[in-house]
XYZ file of C-alpha atoms in Angstrom:
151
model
C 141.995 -59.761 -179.694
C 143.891 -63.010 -180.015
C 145.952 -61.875 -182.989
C 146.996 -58.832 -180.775
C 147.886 -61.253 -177.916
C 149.992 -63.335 -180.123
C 152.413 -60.230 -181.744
C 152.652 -58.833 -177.887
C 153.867 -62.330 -177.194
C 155.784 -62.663 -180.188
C 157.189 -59.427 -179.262
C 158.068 -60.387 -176.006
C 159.784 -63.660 -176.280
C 162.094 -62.240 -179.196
C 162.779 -59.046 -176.917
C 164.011 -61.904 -174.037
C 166.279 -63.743 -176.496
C 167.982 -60.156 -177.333
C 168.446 -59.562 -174.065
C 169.858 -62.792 -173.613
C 172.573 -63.237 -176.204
C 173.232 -59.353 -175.370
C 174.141 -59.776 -171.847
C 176.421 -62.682 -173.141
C 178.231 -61.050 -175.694
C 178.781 -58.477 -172.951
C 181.071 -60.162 -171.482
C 179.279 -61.063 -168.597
C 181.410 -63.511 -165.969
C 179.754 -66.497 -165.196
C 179.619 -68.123 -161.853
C 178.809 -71.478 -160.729
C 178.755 -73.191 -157.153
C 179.095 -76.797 -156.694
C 177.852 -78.920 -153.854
C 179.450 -81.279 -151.998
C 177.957 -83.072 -149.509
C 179.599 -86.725 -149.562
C 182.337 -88.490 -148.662
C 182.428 -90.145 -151.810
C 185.541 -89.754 -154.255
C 183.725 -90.492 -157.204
C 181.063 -87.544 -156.368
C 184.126 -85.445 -155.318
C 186.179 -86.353 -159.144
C 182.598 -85.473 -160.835
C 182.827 -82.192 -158.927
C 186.570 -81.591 -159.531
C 185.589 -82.329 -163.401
C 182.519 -80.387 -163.406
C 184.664 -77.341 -162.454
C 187.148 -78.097 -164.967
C 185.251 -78.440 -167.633
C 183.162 -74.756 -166.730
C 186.726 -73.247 -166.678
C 188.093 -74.593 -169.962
C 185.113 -74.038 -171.588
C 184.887 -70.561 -170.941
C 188.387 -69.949 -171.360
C 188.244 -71.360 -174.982
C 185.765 -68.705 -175.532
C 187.475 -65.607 -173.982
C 184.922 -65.298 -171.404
C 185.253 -64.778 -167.455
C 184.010 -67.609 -165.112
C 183.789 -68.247 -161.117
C 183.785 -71.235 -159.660
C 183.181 -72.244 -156.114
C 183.128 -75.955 -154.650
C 181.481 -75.964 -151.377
C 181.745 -78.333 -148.620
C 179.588 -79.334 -146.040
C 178.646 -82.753 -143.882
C 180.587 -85.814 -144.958
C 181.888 -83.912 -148.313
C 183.965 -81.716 -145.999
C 186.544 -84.915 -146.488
C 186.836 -83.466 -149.539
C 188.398 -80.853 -147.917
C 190.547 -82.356 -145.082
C 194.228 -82.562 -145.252
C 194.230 -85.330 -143.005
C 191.331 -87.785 -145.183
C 190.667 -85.661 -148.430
C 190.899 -88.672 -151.665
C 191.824 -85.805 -154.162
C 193.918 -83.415 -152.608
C 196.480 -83.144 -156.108
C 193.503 -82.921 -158.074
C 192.532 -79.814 -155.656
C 196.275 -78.559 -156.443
C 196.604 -79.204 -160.113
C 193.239 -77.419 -160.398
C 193.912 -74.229 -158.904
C 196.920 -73.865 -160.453
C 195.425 -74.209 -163.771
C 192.523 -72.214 -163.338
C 193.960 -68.692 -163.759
C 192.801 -66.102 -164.915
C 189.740 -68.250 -163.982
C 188.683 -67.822 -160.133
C 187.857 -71.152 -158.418
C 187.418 -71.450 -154.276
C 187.452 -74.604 -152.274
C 184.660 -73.376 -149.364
C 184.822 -75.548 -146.208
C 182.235 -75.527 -143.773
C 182.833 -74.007 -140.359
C 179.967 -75.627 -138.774
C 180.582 -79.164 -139.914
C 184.145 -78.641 -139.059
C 183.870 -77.805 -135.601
C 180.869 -80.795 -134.726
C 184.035 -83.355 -136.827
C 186.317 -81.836 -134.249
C 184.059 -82.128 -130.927
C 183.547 -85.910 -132.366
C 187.009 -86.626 -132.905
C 188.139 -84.996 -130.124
C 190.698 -82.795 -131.680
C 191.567 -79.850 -133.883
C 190.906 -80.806 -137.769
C 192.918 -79.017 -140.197
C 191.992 -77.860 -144.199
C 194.124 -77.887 -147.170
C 195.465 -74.818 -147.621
C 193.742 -74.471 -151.049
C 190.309 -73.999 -148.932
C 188.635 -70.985 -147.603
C 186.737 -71.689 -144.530
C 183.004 -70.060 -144.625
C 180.665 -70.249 -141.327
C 178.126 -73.035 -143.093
C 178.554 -74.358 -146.352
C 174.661 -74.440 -146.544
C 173.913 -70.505 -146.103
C 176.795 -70.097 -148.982
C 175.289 -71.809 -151.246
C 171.946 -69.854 -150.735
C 173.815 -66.380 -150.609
C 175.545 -67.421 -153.815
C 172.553 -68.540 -155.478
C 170.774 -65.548 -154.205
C 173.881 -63.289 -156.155
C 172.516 -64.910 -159.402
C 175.330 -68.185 -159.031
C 173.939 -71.016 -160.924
C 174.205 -74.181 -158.731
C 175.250 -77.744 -159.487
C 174.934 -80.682 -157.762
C 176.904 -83.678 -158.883
């Protein structure tokens, strides 16, 4: 019996890595979110070059990629056109990024406790999408099969 339990698992594991390199030379587009959650430039660079390197890496091999840096707590400085340390960076990657999709996600609910504690209306770079919580994005787009990255 444990021959015939090692050639079902044989069986198996070289059925997975089919399926595997089969689904990538599909064509499949790949997806990645990256957290943000300090107001730290050098985590906010990392993140900026994480993304970066995703989308020219995939581009050099022909291949479809989404990216999505989200915001929340302090890291929504990221995100600020009024504080954010890498707002040209933010620029100069977008523009590059076609046919690649990148979005800059910006936490409504962190947002709106900066404004009640600052006492007025904060504003985004216009490169930003504004999502209700940065938090529940991440789960939805890990729950959509989005790898996540934390740098």
């Amino acid at each position: 019996m444990g021959g015939f339990l090692r050639r079902c698992a044989s069986v198996v594991l070289m059925s997975l890595a089919l399926a595997s390199t089969g689904l990538a030379a599909d064509g499949k587009s790949h997806r990645v979110s990256i957290q943000v959650d300090q107001n730290d430039p050098q985590v906010m660079n990392l993140a900026l070059n994480n993304a970066t390197n995703v989308i020219e890496f995939y581009r050099g091999k022909k291949e479809d990629v989404e990216v999505d840096i989200v915001t929340y707590g302090p890291g929504l400085h990221m995100l600020r056109a009024d504080t954010s340390p890498v707002q040209d960076r933010i620029k100069q990657l977008k523009a590059m990024a076609f046919p690649a999709k990148i979005q800059f996600s910006a936490c409504n609910n962190t947002k709106q406790g900066m404004e009640k504690t600052e006492g007025h209306a904060i504003s985004i770079l216009p490169d930003a999408t504004i999502v209700p919580s940065g938090v529940v994005r991440l789960m939805e787009l890990q729950e959509r099969g989005w790898s996540y990255v934390r740098p």
